[in-house]
Coordinates of C-alpha atoms and ligand atoms in Angstrom, one line a residue:
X1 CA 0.0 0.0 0.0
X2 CA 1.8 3.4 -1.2
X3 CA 1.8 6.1 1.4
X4 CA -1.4 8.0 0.2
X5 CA -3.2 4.5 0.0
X6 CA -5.5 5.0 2.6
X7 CA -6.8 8.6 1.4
X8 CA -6.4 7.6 -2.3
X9 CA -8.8 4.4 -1.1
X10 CA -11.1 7.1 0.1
X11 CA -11.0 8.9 -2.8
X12 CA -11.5 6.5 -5.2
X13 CA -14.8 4.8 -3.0
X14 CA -16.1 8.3 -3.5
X15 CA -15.3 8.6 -7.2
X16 CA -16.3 5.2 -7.9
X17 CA -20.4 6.2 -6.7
X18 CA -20.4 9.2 -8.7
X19 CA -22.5 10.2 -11.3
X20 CA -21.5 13.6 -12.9
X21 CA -17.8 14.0 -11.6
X22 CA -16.5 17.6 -12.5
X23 CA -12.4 18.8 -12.7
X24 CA -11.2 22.0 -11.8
X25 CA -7.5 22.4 -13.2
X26 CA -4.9 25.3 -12.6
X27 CA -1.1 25.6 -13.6
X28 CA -0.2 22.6 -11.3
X29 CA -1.7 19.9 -13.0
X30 CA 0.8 20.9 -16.0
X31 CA 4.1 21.6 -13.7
X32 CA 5.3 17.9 -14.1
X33 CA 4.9 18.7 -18.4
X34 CA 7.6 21.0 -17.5
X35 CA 5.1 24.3 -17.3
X36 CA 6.5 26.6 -14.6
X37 CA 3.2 27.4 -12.9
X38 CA 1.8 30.6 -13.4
X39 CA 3.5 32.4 -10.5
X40 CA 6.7 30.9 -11.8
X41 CA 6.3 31.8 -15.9
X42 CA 8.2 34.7 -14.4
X43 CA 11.9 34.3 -15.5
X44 CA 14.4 35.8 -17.3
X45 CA 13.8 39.0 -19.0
X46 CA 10.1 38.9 -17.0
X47 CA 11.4 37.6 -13.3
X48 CA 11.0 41.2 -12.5
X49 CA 7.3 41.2 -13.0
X50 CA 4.4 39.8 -10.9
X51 CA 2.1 37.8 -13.3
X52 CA -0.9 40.4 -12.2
X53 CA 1.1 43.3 -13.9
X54 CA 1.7 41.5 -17.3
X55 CA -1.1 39.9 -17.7
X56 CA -3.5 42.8 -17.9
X57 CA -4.7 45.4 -21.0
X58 CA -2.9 47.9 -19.2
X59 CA 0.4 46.7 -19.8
X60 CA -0.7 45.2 -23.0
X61 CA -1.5 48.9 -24.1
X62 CA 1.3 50.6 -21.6
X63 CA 4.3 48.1 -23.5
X64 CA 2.9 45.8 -26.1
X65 CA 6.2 44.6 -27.0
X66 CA 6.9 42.9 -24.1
X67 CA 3.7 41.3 -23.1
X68 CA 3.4 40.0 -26.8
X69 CA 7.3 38.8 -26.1
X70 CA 5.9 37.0 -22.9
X71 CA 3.7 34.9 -24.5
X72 CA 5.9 34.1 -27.6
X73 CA 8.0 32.7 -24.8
X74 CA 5.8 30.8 -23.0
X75 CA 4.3 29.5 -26.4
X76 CA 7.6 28.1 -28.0
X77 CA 8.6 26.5 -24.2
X78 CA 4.5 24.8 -24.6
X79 CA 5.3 23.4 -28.0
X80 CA 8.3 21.6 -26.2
X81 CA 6.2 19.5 -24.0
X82 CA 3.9 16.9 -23.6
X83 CA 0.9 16.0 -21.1
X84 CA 1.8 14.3 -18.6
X85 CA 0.4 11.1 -16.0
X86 CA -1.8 13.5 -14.5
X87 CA -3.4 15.0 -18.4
X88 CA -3.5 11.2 -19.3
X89 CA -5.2 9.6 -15.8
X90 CA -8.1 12.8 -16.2
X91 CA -8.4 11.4 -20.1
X92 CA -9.1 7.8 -18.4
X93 CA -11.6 9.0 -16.2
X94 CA -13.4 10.8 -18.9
X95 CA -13.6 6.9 -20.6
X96 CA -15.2 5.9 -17.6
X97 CA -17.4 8.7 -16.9
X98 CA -19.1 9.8 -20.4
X99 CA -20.5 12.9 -18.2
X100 CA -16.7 14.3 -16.8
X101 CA -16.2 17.8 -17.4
X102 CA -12.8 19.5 -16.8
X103 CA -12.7 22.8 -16.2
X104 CA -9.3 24.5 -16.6
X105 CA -7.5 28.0 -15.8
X106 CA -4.8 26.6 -17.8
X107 CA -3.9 28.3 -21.2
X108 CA -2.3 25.2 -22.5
X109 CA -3.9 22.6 -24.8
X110 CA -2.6 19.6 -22.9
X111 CA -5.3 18.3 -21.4
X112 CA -6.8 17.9 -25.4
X113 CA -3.4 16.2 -26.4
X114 CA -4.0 14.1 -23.6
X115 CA -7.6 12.9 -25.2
X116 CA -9.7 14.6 -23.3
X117 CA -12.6 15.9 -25.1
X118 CA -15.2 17.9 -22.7
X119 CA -13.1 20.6 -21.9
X120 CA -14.1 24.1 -20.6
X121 CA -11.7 27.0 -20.8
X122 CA -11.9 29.9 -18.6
X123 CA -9.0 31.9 -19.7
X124 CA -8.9 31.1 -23.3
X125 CA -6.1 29.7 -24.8
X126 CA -2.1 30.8 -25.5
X127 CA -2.1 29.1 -28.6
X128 CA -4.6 31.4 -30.2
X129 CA -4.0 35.5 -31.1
X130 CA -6.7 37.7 -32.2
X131 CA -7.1 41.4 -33.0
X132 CA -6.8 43.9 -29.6
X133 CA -9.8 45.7 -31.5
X134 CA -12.0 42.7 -32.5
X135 CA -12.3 44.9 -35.5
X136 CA -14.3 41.3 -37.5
X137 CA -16.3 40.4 -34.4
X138 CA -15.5 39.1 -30.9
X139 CA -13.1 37.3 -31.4
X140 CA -11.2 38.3 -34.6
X141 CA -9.0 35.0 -34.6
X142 CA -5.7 35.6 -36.5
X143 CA -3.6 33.3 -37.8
X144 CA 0.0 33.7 -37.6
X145 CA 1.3 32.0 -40.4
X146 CA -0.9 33.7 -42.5
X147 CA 1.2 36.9 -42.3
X148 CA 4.2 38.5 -43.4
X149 CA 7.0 36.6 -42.6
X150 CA 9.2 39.6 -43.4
X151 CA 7.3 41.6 -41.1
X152 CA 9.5 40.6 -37.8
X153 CA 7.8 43.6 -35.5
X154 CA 6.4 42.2 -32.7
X155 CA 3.4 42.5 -31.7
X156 CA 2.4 41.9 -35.6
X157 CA -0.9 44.1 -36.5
X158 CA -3.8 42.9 -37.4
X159 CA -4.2 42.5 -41.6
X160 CA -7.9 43.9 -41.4
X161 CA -7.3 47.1 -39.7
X162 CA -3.3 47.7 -38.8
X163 CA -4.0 47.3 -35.0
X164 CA -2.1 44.9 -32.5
X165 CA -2.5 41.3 -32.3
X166 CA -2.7 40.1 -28.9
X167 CA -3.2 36.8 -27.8
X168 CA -6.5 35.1 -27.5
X169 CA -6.2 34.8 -23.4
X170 CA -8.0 36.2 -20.2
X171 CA -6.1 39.1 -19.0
X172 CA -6.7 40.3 -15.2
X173 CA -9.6 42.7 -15.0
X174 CA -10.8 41.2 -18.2
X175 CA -14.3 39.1 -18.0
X176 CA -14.3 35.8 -18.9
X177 CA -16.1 34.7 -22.0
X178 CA -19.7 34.1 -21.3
X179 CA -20.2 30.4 -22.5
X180 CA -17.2 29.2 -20.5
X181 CA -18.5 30.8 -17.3
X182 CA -21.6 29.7 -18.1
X183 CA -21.1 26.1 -18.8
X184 CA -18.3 25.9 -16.1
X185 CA -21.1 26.5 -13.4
X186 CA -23.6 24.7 -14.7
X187 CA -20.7 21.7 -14.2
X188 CA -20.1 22.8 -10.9
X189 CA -24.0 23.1 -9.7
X190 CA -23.9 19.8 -11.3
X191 CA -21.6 17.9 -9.7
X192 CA -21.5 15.2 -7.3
X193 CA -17.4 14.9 -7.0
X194 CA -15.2 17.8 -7.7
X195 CA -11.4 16.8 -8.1
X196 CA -9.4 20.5 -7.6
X197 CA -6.5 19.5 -9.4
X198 CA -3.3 22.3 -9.2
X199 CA -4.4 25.4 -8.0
X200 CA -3.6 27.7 -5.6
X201 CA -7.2 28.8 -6.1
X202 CA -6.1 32.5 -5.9
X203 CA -8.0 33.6 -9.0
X204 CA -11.6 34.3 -9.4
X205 CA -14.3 33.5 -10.6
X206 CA -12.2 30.2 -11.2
X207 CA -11.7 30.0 -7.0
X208 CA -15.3 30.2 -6.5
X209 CA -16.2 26.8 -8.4
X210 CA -15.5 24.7 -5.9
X211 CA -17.5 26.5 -3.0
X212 CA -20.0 26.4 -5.5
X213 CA -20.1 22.5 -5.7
X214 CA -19.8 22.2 -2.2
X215 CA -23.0 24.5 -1.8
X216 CA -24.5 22.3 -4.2
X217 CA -23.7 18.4 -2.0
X218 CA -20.5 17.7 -3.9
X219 CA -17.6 15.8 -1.9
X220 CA -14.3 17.9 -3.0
X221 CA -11.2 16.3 -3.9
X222 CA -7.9 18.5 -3.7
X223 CA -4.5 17.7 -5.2
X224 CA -2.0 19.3 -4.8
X225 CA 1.6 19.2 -2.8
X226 CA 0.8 22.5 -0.9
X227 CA -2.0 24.0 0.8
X228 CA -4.2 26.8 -1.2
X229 CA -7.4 28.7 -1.0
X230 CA -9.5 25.4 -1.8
X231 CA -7.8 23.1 0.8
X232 CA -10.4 24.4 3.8
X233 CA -13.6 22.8 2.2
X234 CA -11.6 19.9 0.8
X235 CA -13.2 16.6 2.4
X236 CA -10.5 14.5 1.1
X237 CA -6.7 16.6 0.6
X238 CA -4.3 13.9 -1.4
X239 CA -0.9 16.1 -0.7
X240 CA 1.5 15.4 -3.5
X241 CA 1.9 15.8 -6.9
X242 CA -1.0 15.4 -9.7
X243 CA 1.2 13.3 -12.1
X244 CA 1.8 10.6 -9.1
X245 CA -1.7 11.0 -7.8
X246 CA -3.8 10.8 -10.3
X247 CA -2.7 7.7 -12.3
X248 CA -3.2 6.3 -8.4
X249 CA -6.3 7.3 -8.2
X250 CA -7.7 6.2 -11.7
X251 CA -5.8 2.5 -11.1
X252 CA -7.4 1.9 -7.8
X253 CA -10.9 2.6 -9.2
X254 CA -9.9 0.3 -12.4
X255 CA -8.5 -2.4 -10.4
X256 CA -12.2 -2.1 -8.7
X257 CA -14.3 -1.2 -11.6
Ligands
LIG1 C1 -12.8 39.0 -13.7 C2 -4.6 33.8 -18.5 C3 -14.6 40.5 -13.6 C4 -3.5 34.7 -18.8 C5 -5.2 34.1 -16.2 C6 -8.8 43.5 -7.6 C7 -8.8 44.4 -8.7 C8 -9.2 43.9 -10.0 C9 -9.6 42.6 -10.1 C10 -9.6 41.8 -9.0 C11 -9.3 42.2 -7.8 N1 -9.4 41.2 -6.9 C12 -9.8 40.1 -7.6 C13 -10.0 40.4 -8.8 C14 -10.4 39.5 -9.9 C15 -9.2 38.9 -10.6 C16 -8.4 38.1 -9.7 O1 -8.8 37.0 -9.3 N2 -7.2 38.6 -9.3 C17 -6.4 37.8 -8.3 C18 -4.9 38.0 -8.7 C19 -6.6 38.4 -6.9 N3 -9.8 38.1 -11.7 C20 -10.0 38.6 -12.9 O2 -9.6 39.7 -13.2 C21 -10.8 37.7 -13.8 N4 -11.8 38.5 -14.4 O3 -12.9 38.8 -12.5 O4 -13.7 39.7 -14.4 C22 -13.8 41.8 -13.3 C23 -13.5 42.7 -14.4 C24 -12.8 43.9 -14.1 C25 -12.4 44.2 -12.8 C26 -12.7 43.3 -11.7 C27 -13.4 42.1 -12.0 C28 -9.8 37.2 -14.9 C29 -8.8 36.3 -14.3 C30 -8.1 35.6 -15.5 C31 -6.6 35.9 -15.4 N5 -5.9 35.1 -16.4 N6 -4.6 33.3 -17.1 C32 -2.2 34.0 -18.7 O5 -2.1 32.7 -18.4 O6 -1.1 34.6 -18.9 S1 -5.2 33.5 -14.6 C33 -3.7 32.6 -14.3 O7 -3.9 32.3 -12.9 C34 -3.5 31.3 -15.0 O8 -4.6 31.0 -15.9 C35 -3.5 30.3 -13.9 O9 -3.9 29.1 -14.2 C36 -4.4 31.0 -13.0 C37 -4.6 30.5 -11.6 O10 -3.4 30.2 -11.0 P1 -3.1 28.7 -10.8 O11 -3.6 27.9 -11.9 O12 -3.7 28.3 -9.5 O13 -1.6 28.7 -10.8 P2 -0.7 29.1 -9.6 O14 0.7 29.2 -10.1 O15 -1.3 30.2 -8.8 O16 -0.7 27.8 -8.6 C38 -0.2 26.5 -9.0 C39 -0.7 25.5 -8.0 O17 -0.2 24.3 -8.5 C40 -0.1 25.7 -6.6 O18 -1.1 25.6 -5.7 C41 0.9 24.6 -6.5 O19 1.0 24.1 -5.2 C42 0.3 23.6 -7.4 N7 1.3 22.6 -7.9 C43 2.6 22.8 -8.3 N8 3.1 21.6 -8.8 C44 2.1 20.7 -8.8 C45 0.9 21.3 -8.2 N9 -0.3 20.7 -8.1 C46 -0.3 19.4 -8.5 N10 0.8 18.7 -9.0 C47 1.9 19.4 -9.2 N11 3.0 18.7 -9.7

């Protein structure tokens, strides 16, 4: 029996008599992929910046060049990596429960690379840049190999009307888009198990999904190595890392099923 075998047991008996299981995923759940969380994407020519003050329209509009640079950065080092035990243990459970909806902060697409398919973004998606003006419609998607390569100025502007492109992401004091609030708390008033998977649950309206369950009769399941925001109204807290836990978790319910 591994050292989190009794609470993983626990875990899994509570998972195994669920009907409509709901994740809630931050930048954790993609740290063992080799994604410094967000509170880490800070280094280099950005350690000198708190997340909050980059990722914001202000300093989009107040230095464009090196936000835009930011996420160039952080976009090459995601198309370096791969999902990891804990992307592929949440794809697993998905096969086993047809009604599993993840709900992730993240900005990455590995939880899709992974196989999952019901996926909810709240803060869109790094991968993705569209027009700072929306100038075709909200959002004006532009595709970046569809421009000039000769044009090396970063940010590039948008072909339709010459303003910046920024990417397609949440920034701080920005509202989420409507459908992926909207469906994430219709998971989470759902919900009979919520598994809070890498967060320091520190940003809202993301933090307030899990109280949400809870208020609704879920049983919460946190992972995660340290203690956050969520870990108070956790009923079961596995303490270690997703890509360890998880594949646990999913093999004790299998070896069960
Ligand atoms: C909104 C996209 C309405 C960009 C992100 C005061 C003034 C103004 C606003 C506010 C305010 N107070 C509160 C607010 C609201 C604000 C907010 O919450 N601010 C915080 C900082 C206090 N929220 C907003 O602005 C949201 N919009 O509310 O609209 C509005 C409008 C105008 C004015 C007011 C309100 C928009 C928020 C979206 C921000 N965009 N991302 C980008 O990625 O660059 S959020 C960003 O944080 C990332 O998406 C990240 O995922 C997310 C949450 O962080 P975590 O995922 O939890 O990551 P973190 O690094 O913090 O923690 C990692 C965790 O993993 C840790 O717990 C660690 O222990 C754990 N871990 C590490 N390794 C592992 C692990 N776990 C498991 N396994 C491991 N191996």
């Amino acid at each position: 029996m591994t050292e989190y075998g009794e609470l993983i047991q626990q875990a899994a008996h509570v998972l195994r008599g669920a009907r409509h299981p709901a994740v809630l995923t931050g930048a954790g759940v993609s740290q063992e992929s080799g994604v410094p969380t967000f509170r880490e994407a800070l280094d280099g020519l950005w350690a000198q910046y708190d997340p909050e003050e980059l990722a914001t329209p202000m300093a989009f509009q107040r230095n464009p060049k090196l936000v835009w640079d930011w996420y160039a950065h952080r976009r090459a080092l995601l198309g370096a990596v791969q999902p990891n035990p804990a992307h592929l243990a949440l794809a697993r459970l998905e096969q086993r429960f047809s009604s599993l909806r993840i709900i992730t902060q993240n900005v990455d697409d590995l939880h899709e690379q992974a196989g999952s398919t019901h996926i909810i973004h709240l803060h869109g998606n790094i991968a993705r840049s569209k027009c700072v003006a929306n100038c075709q419609g909200n959002p004006t998607l532009i595709d970046l190999t569809t421009l000039d390569p000769a044009d090396d100025e970063t940010p590039p502007k948008c072909p339709h009307c010459g303003e910046f492109v920024r990417p397609d992401v949440v920034w701080f004091h920005e509202v989420l888009p409507a459908h992926a609030i909207q469906d994430a708390t219709a998971a989470a008033q759902r919900c009979d198990v919520m598994l809070v998977v890498g967060t320091s649950g520190l940003v809202s309206p993301a933090s307030t999904l899990p109280h949400l369950a809870k208020q609704h009769g879920a049983t919460i399941i946190e992972i995660n190595p340290a203690a956050s925001t969520i870990s108070p109204i956790a009923d079961i807290k596995l303490t270690g890392p997703a890509g360890l836990l998880l594949p646990q978790l999913v093999e004790v319910l299998d070896v069960e099923a």
